[in-house]
PDB file of C-alpha atoms in Angstrom:
ATOM      1  CA  MET A1426     -55.406  57.135 -37.112  1.00 78.00           C
ATOM      2  CA  PHE A1427     -54.960  57.803 -33.601  1.00 85.00           C
ATOM      3  CA  TYR A1428     -58.242  59.559 -33.484  1.00 91.00           C
ATOM      4  CA  ASP A1429     -60.299  56.379 -34.933  1.00 92.00           C
ATOM      5  CA  ILE A1430     -58.621  54.372 -32.731  1.00 92.00           C
ATOM      6  CA  PHE A1431     -58.988  56.661 -29.612  1.00 92.00           C
ATOM      7  CA  ALA A1432     -63.033  56.969 -30.655  1.00 93.00           C
ATOM      8  CA  GLU A1433     -63.389  52.976 -31.226  1.00 92.00           C
ATOM      9  CA  LEU A1434     -62.219  52.763 -27.594  1.00 92.00           C
ATOM     10  CA  CYS A1435     -64.899  55.403 -26.628  1.00 93.00           C
ATOM     11  CA  LYS A1436     -67.620  53.331 -28.396  1.00 93.00           C
ATOM     12  CA  LYS A1437     -66.682  50.194 -27.042  1.00 91.00           C
ATOM     13  CA  SER A1438     -66.676  51.804 -23.471  1.00 90.00           C
ATOM     14  CA  ASP A1439     -69.782  53.412 -24.003  1.00 91.00           C
ATOM     15  CA  ILE A1440     -68.245  57.146 -23.380  1.00 90.00           C
ATOM     16  CA  SER A1441     -67.876  59.992 -25.905  1.00 93.00           C
ATOM     17  CA  PRO A1442     -64.357  60.778 -26.862  1.00 93.00           C
ATOM     18  CA  SER A1443     -65.074  63.987 -24.961  1.00 91.00           C
ATOM     19  CA  ARG A1444     -66.178  62.803 -21.969  1.00 91.00           C
ATOM     20  CA  ALA A1445     -63.396  60.575 -21.918  1.00 92.00           C
ATOM     21  CA  ALA A1446     -60.709  63.430 -22.491  1.00 92.00           C
ATOM     22  CA  LEU A1447     -62.724  65.319 -19.317  1.00 92.00           C
ATOM     23  CA  GLU A1448     -62.201  62.143 -17.225  1.00 92.00           C
ATOM     24  CA  ILE A1449     -58.846  61.609 -18.401  1.00 92.00           C
ATOM     25  CA  GLY A1450     -57.450  65.287 -17.593  1.00 93.00           C
ATOM     26  CA  LEU A1451     -57.373  66.703 -20.968  1.00 92.00           C
ATOM     27  CA  SER A1452     -59.121  69.465 -22.868  1.00 90.00           C
ATOM     28  CA  LYS A1453     -61.959  68.838 -25.333  1.00 88.00           C
ATOM     29  CA  SER A1454     -59.861  71.037 -27.664  1.00 89.00           C
ATOM     30  CA  SER A1455     -57.353  67.799 -27.445  1.00 89.00           C
ATOM     31  CA  VAL A1456     -59.795  65.476 -28.750  1.00 91.00           C
ATOM     32  CA  SER A1457     -60.965  68.181 -31.693  1.00 90.00           C
ATOM     33  CA  SER A1458     -57.045  68.213 -32.758  1.00 89.00           C
ATOM     34  CA  TRP A1459     -56.815  65.051 -32.689  1.00 90.00           C
ATOM     35  CA  LYS A1460     -59.807  64.359 -34.977  1.00 91.00           C
ATOM     36  CA  ASN A1461     -59.391  67.375 -37.128  1.00 91.00           C
ATOM     37  CA  SER A1462     -55.828  67.654 -37.836  1.00 88.00           C
ATOM     38  CA  GLY A1463     -54.214  64.119 -37.346  1.00 82.00           C
ATOM     39  CA  VAL A1464     -52.075  65.125 -34.771  1.00 84.00           C
ATOM     40  CA  ARG A1465     -51.110  62.194 -32.200  1.00 86.00           C
ATOM     41  CA  PRO A1466     -50.711  63.465 -28.639  1.00 89.00           C
ATOM     42  CA  ARG A1467     -47.124  63.483 -26.707  1.00 89.00           C
ATOM     43  CA  PHE A1468     -46.320  60.211 -25.317  1.00 89.00           C
ATOM     44  CA  GLU A1469     -47.342  61.178 -21.546  1.00 89.00           C
ATOM     45  CA  THR A1470     -50.554  61.512 -22.901  1.00 92.00           C
ATOM     46  CA  LEU A1471     -50.861  58.336 -24.837  1.00 91.00           C
ATOM     47  CA  LYS A1472     -49.731  56.750 -21.790  1.00 91.00           C
ATOM     48  CA  LYS A1473     -52.654  58.383 -19.591  1.00 92.00           C
ATOM     49  CA  ILE A1474     -55.043  57.298 -22.198  1.00 93.00           C
ATOM     50  CA  SER A1475     -53.723  53.707 -22.383  1.00 90.00           C
ATOM     51  CA  ASP A1476     -54.101  53.536 -18.511  1.00 89.00           C
ATOM     52  CA  TYR A1477     -57.940  54.669 -18.851  1.00 90.00           C
ATOM     53  CA  PHE A1478     -58.969  52.338 -21.346  1.00 90.00           C
ATOM     54  CA  GLY A1479     -56.803  49.435 -20.401  1.00 88.00           C
ATOM     55  CA  VAL A1480     -54.661  48.980 -23.481  1.00 88.00           C
ATOM     56  CA  SER A1481     -51.032  49.128 -24.698  1.00 86.00           C
ATOM     57  CA  VAL A1482     -49.621  52.597 -25.857  1.00 87.00           C
ATOM     58  CA  ASP A1483     -48.907  50.352 -29.018  1.00 85.00           C
ATOM     59  CA  THR A1484     -52.639  49.576 -29.615  1.00 86.00           C
ATOM     60  CA  LEU A1485     -53.446  53.498 -29.311  1.00 84.00           C
ATOM     61  CA  VAL A1486     -50.749  54.350 -32.200  1.00 83.00           C
ATOM     62  CA  GLY A1487     -52.064  51.551 -34.344  1.00 80.00           C
ATOM     63  CA  ASP A1488     -48.637  49.590 -33.934  1.00 73.00           C
ATOM     64  CA  ALA A1489     -50.311  46.673 -32.173  1.00 59.00           C
ATOM     65  CA  ARG A1490     -49.287  43.428 -33.103  1.00 54.00           C
ATOM     66  CA  GLU A1491     -50.897  39.613 -32.461  1.00 49.00           C
ATOM     67  CA  GLU A1492     -49.984  38.627 -28.969  1.00 50.00           C
ATOM     68  CA  THR A1493     -48.088  35.076 -28.806  1.00 48.00           C
ATOM     69  CA  PRO A1494     -49.066  33.394 -25.484  1.00 51.00           C
ATOM     70  CA  VAL A1495     -46.179  32.855 -23.122  1.00 48.00           C
ATOM     71  CA  TYR A1496     -45.597  29.399 -22.328  1.00 51.00           C
ATOM     72  CA  ASP A1497     -42.718  29.258 -20.257  1.00 53.00           C
ATOM     73  CA  GLY A1498     -41.613  28.920 -16.686  1.00 59.00           C
ATOM     74  CA  ARG A1499     -43.175  32.150 -15.911  1.00 60.00           C
ATOM     75  CA  LEU A1500     -46.610  31.401 -16.209  1.00 58.00           C
ATOM     76  CA  ALA A1501     -45.958  28.022 -14.462  1.00 62.00           C
ATOM     77  CA  PHE A1502     -44.580  29.873 -12.039  1.00 66.00           C
ATOM     78  CA  TYR A1503     -47.343  32.282 -11.750  1.00 68.00           C
ATOM     79  CA  GLY A1504     -49.871  29.036 -11.426  1.00 69.00           C
ATOM     80  CA  GLU A1505     -47.962  27.845  -8.419  1.00 71.00           C
ATOM     81  CA  LEU A1506     -48.040  31.283  -6.427  1.00 76.00           C
ATOM     82  CA  LYS A1507     -51.962  32.822  -7.572  1.00 75.00           C
ATOM     83  CA  ASP A1508     -53.733  31.311  -5.066  1.00 76.00           C
ATOM     84  CA  HIS A1509     -51.592  32.941  -2.502  1.00 84.00           C
ATOM     85  CA  LEU A1510     -51.657  36.335  -3.555  1.00 82.00           C
ATOM     86  CA  THR A1511     -54.212  38.868  -2.878  1.00 85.00           C
ATOM     87  CA  GLN A1512     -55.891  41.223  -5.638  1.00 83.00           C
ATOM     88  CA  ASP A1513     -53.703  44.325  -4.597  1.00 87.00           C
ATOM     89  CA  ASP A1514     -50.590  42.157  -4.659  1.00 86.00           C
ATOM     90  CA  ILE A1515     -51.405  41.231  -8.027  1.00 82.00           C
ATOM     91  CA  ASP A1516     -52.282  44.935  -9.108  1.00 83.00           C
ATOM     92  CA  ASP A1517     -49.037  45.928  -7.426  1.00 87.00           C
ATOM     93  CA  ILE A1518     -47.201  43.298  -9.405  1.00 86.00           C
ATOM     94  CA  GLU A1519     -49.008  44.892 -12.560  1.00 82.00           C
ATOM     95  CA  ALA A1520     -47.919  48.294 -11.836  1.00 87.00           C
ATOM     96  CA  ILE A1521     -44.482  47.495 -11.523  1.00 89.00           C
ATOM     97  CA  MET A1522     -44.426  45.314 -14.885  1.00 84.00           C
ATOM     98  CA  ARG A1523     -46.164  48.469 -16.341  1.00 84.00           C
ATOM     99  CA  ALA A1524     -43.581  50.804 -14.893  1.00 87.00           C
ATOM    100  CA  LYS A1525     -40.648  48.695 -15.885  1.00 85.00           C
ATOM    101  CA  ALA A1526     -42.300  48.243 -19.729  1.00 82.00           C
ATOM    102  CA  LEU A1527     -42.933  52.056 -19.576  1.00 83.00           C
ATOM    103  CA  ARG A1528     -39.084  53.101 -18.818  1.00 83.00           C
ATOM    104  CA  ASN A1529     -37.633  50.363 -21.769  1.00 80.00           C
ATOM    105  CA  ILE A1530     -40.516  51.944 -24.246  1.00 82.00           C
ATOM    106  CA  GLU A1531     -39.265  55.431 -23.360  1.00 78.00           C
ATOM    107  CA  ARG A1532     -35.460  54.355 -23.819  1.00 77.00           C
ATOM    108  CA  ALA A1533     -36.219  52.891 -27.143  1.00 75.00           C
ATOM    109  CA  ALA A1534     -38.123  55.628 -28.271  1.00 69.00           C
ATOM    110  CA  ASP A1535     -35.819  57.622 -30.824  1.00 47.00           C
ATOM    111  CA  ASP A1536     -37.935  60.265 -31.886  1.00 49.00           C
ATOM    112  CA  GLY A1537     -38.072  62.898 -29.235  1.00 49.00           C
ATOM    113  CA  ASP A1538     -41.649  63.495 -27.674  1.00 46.00           C
ATOM    114  CA  GLY A1539     -43.707  62.434 -30.565  1.00 44.00           C
ATOM    115  CA  GLU A1540     -45.652  65.381 -30.485  1.00 43.00           C
ATOM    116  CA  GLY A1541     -47.325  66.108 -34.253  1.00 41.00           C
ATOM    117  CA  LYS A1542     -46.719  62.803 -35.520  1.00 39.00           C
ATOM    118  CA  LYS A1543     -49.174  61.218 -37.308  1.00 40.00           C
TER     119      LYS A1543
END
């Protein structure tokens, strides 16, 4: 299942799975392992892949749920401030949010490192 999602992301990005792996810093043999044995990478690797493709780790492991738009004060607050933020500011804010979310995901993980799970 993981490999199918990975391969689809590669196809959408017009890049081969082995080329994407190399650009992420992984070996071609990792891709072969995912494809042939159905092994899912460790969380750290999933995070690198999710960052590369701009998707969530949940999306990579096939656990993405339909997202519900947030219509609350946070959205209005952002709307008021966005014209006063540079792209670097926005990138910094997104990086902080990702780091906090990653920390929360890691805290919630009860299954160890996830290596070998399908």
